[in-house]
PDB file of C-alpha atoms in Angstrom:
ATOM      1  CA  MET A   1      28.026 185.631-213.748  1.00 90.00           C
ATOM      2  CA  GLY A   2      31.328 186.648-211.737  1.00 97.00           C
ATOM      3  CA  THR A   3      32.567 187.334-208.107  1.00 98.00           C
ATOM      4  CA  ILE A   4      34.092 190.411-206.558  1.00 98.00           C
ATOM      5  CA  LYS A   5      35.348 190.253-202.946  1.00 98.00           C
ATOM      6  CA  LEU A   6      36.599 192.707-200.742  1.00 98.00           C
ATOM      7  CA  LYS A   7      38.970 191.122-197.983  1.00 98.00           C
ATOM      8  CA  ASN A   8      39.677 192.271-194.482  1.00 98.00           C
ATOM      9  CA  ILE A   9      38.225 195.617-194.685  1.00 98.00           C
ATOM     10  CA  ARG A  10      39.367 196.444-191.015  1.00 98.00           C
ATOM     11  CA  THR A  11      37.373 199.224-188.877  1.00 98.00           C
ATOM     12  CA  PHE A  12      37.187 200.306-185.264  1.00 97.00           C
ATOM     13  CA  SER A  13      33.931 199.721-183.948  1.00 96.00           C
ATOM     14  CA  TYR A  14      31.788 199.761-180.961  1.00 95.00           C
ATOM     15  CA  HIS A  15      29.725 196.710-181.298  1.00 95.00           C
ATOM     16  CA  GLY A  16      29.055 194.317-178.433  1.00 92.00           C
ATOM     17  CA  CYS A  17      26.499 193.813-175.757  1.00 91.00           C
ATOM     18  CA  LEU A  18      28.670 194.908-173.045  1.00 86.00           C
ATOM     19  CA  GLU A  19      28.436 198.331-171.654  1.00 86.00           C
ATOM     20  CA  GLU A  20      32.190 198.725-171.809  1.00 86.00           C
ATOM     21  CA  GLU A  21      32.309 197.470-175.883  1.00 86.00           C
ATOM     22  CA  SER A  22      30.365 201.068-176.281  1.00 87.00           C
ATOM     23  CA  LYS A  23      32.912 202.998-174.592  1.00 91.00           C
ATOM     24  CA  ILE A  24      36.582 201.222-175.648  1.00 92.00           C
ATOM     25  CA  GLY A  25      36.022 199.475-178.766  1.00 94.00           C
ATOM     26  CA  SER A  26      37.510 197.047-180.968  1.00 95.00           C
ATOM     27  CA  ASP A  27      38.873 196.357-183.917  1.00 97.00           C
ATOM     28  CA  TYR A  28      37.125 194.316-186.346  1.00 98.00           C
ATOM     29  CA  SER A  29      37.439 192.870-189.932  1.00 98.00           C
ATOM     30  CA  VAL A  30      34.942 192.291-192.730  1.00 98.00           C
ATOM     31  CA  ASP A  31      35.122 190.176-195.600  1.00 98.00           C
ATOM     32  CA  LEU A  32      32.845 190.688-198.651  1.00 98.00           C
ATOM     33  CA  GLU A  33      31.736 188.826-201.540  1.00 98.00           C
ATOM     34  CA  ILE A  34      29.104 189.707-204.242  1.00 98.00           C
ATOM     35  CA  LYS A  35      28.136 187.923-207.196  1.00 98.00           C
ATOM     36  CA  THR A  36      27.276 190.122-210.489  1.00 98.00           C
ATOM     37  CA  ASP A  37      27.330 189.692-213.968  1.00 97.00           C
ATOM     38  CA  LEU A  38      30.820 190.733-214.979  1.00 97.00           C
ATOM     39  CA  ARG A  39      30.395 190.003-218.958  1.00 97.00           C
ATOM     40  CA  LYS A  40      29.641 193.320-219.793  1.00 96.00           C
ATOM     41  CA  SER A  41      32.745 195.219-217.942  1.00 97.00           C
ATOM     42  CA  SER A  42      35.034 192.634-218.820  1.00 97.00           C
ATOM     43  CA  ALA A  43      34.294 193.781-222.821  1.00 97.00           C
ATOM     44  CA  SER A  44      33.701 197.750-222.218  1.00 97.00           C
ATOM     45  CA  ASP A  45      36.567 197.820-219.567  1.00 97.00           C
ATOM     46  CA  ASP A  46      34.227 200.602-218.095  1.00 97.00           C
ATOM     47  CA  LEU A  47      33.532 201.377-214.524  1.00 96.00           C
ATOM     48  CA  LYS A  48      29.853 202.052-215.216  1.00 95.00           C
ATOM     49  CA  ASP A  49      29.533 198.360-216.534  1.00 96.00           C
ATOM     50  CA  THR A  50      30.322 196.764-213.100  1.00 97.00           C
ATOM     51  CA  VAL A  51      29.898 196.879-209.283  1.00 97.00           C
ATOM     52  CA  ASP A  52      32.189 199.648-207.996  1.00 97.00           C
ATOM     53  CA  TYR A  53      34.264 198.164-205.042  1.00 97.00           C
ATOM     54  CA  VAL A  54      34.821 201.686-203.960  1.00 98.00           C
ATOM     55  CA  LEU A  55      30.914 201.772-202.789  1.00 98.00           C
ATOM     56  CA  LEU A  56      31.097 198.427-201.454  1.00 98.00           C
ATOM     57  CA  ASN A  57      33.645 199.745-199.100  1.00 98.00           C
ATOM     58  CA  ARG A  58      32.051 202.700-198.167  1.00 98.00           C
ATOM     59  CA  ILE A  59      28.854 200.670-197.207  1.00 98.00           C
ATOM     60  CA  VAL A  60      30.479 198.456-195.202  1.00 98.00           C
ATOM     61  CA  VAL A  61      32.875 201.353-193.347  1.00 98.00           C
ATOM     62  CA  GLU A  62      29.453 203.328-192.559  1.00 98.00           C
ATOM     63  CA  GLU A  63      27.489 200.761-191.491  1.00 98.00           C
ATOM     64  CA  MET A  64      30.492 199.309-188.975  1.00 98.00           C
ATOM     65  CA  ALA A  65      30.051 202.976-187.609  1.00 98.00           C
ATOM     66  CA  ILE A  66      26.622 202.225-186.527  1.00 97.00           C
ATOM     67  CA  ARG A  67      26.441 200.711-183.279  1.00 97.00           C
ATOM     68  CA  SER A  68      24.887 197.021-182.776  1.00 96.00           C
ATOM     69  CA  HIS A  69      24.996 194.923-180.222  1.00 96.00           C
ATOM     70  CA  LEU A  70      25.351 191.661-182.380  1.00 97.00           C
ATOM     71  CA  LEU A  71      27.575 190.857-185.336  1.00 97.00           C
ATOM     72  CA  GLU A  72      24.483 189.677-187.067  1.00 98.00           C
ATOM     73  CA  HIS A  73      22.650 193.052-186.817  1.00 98.00           C
ATOM     74  CA  VAL A  74      25.431 194.520-188.554  1.00 98.00           C
ATOM     75  CA  ALA A  75      25.803 192.391-191.120  1.00 98.00           C
ATOM     76  CA  HIS A  76      21.998 192.150-191.949  1.00 98.00           C
ATOM     77  CA  ARG A  77      22.359 195.966-192.163  1.00 98.00           C
ATOM     78  CA  ILE A  78      25.200 195.506-194.960  1.00 98.00           C
ATOM     79  CA  ILE A  79      23.631 193.494-196.806  1.00 98.00           C
ATOM     80  CA  ILE A  80      20.162 195.263-197.000  1.00 98.00           C
ATOM     81  CA  ARG A  81      22.108 198.440-197.950  1.00 98.00           C
ATOM     82  CA  ILE A  82      23.657 196.869-200.725  1.00 98.00           C
ATOM     83  CA  PHE A  83      20.736 194.962-202.175  1.00 98.00           C
ATOM     84  CA  LYS A  84      19.072 198.594-201.988  1.00 98.00           C
ATOM     85  CA  GLU A  85      22.055 200.576-203.507  1.00 98.00           C
ATOM     86  CA  ILE A  86      23.408 198.201-205.858  1.00 98.00           C
ATOM     87  CA  ALA A  87      20.430 196.284-208.303  1.00 97.00           C
ATOM     88  CA  ALA A  88      23.135 194.733-210.374  1.00 97.00           C
ATOM     89  CA  VAL A  89      24.240 192.441-206.987  1.00 98.00           C
ATOM     90  CA  SER A  90      22.479 188.964-207.032  1.00 98.00           C
ATOM     91  CA  ARG A  91      24.221 187.443-204.338  1.00 98.00           C
ATOM     92  CA  ILE A  92      26.076 188.533-201.066  1.00 98.00           C
ATOM     93  CA  VAL A  93      28.205 186.467-198.471  1.00 98.00           C
ATOM     94  CA  VAL A  94      29.608 189.208-195.499  1.00 98.00           C
ATOM     95  CA  GLY A  95      31.681 187.798-192.537  1.00 98.00           C
ATOM     96  CA  VAL A  96      32.051 190.204-189.508  1.00 98.00           C
ATOM     97  CA  SER A  97      34.934 189.246-187.241  1.00 98.00           C
ATOM     98  CA  LYS A  98      35.666 190.500-183.550  1.00 96.00           C
ATOM     99  CA  LEU A  99      39.455 190.670-183.565  1.00 96.00           C
ATOM    100  CA  ASN A 100      40.731 189.707-179.740  1.00 90.00           C
ATOM    101  CA  PRO A 101      37.029 189.766-178.338  1.00 89.00           C
ATOM    102  CA  PRO A 102      36.317 189.900-174.923  1.00 83.00           C
ATOM    103  CA  ILE A 103      35.342 186.384-173.675  1.00 85.00           C
ATOM    104  CA  GLY A 104      37.832 185.352-171.177  1.00 85.00           C
ATOM    105  CA  GLY A 105      40.238 183.438-173.240  1.00 88.00           C
ATOM    106  CA  ASP A 106      42.817 183.523-176.026  1.00 92.00           C
ATOM    107  CA  VAL A 107      40.704 183.936-178.891  1.00 94.00           C
ATOM    108  CA  GLU A 108      41.893 185.502-182.135  1.00 95.00           C
ATOM    109  CA  ALA A 109      38.580 186.530-183.529  1.00 96.00           C
ATOM    110  CA  VAL A 110      35.002 185.740-183.463  1.00 96.00           C
ATOM    111  CA  THR A 111      33.185 185.678-186.669  1.00 98.00           C
ATOM    112  CA  ILE A 112      29.686 185.592-188.064  1.00 98.00           C
ATOM    113  CA  VAL A 113      29.032 184.754-191.770  1.00 98.00           C
ATOM    114  CA  MET A 114      25.474 185.662-193.229  1.00 98.00           C
ATOM    115  CA  GLU A 115      24.506 184.782-196.789  1.00 98.00           C
ATOM    116  CA  GLU A 116      21.734 186.314-198.987  1.00 98.00           C
ATOM    117  CA  TYR A 117      20.681 186.042-202.198  1.00 98.00           C
ATOM    118  CA  ARG A 118      18.371 189.365-203.837  1.00 96.00           C
ATOM    119  CA  ASN A 119      14.200 187.781-204.270  1.00 86.00           C
TER     120      ASN A 119
END
């Protein structure tokens, strides 16, 4: 087995429960970690034998573009879509961070982390 990580995927998105958040948007950061078998690709040196991180990035960016009230909801959509589109993935850990959240304090980020295994 092996791990592929994408760190700090940055997006500008419109998530949140407040009406203002749907209009002004915020900066977000996503960290993604997947487990897959890397033995074949390590021997073949061929992209078709691994999980393409370009596809992983695209899935994250596309799902972050769909408005959700909760960070948990968008993270769950990312997980569902990766499992649906990439059979070689056995485990996913995704963290979604809202940077400078409007919570009435000096907070750098609010982050949720979800972990799922393929059934």
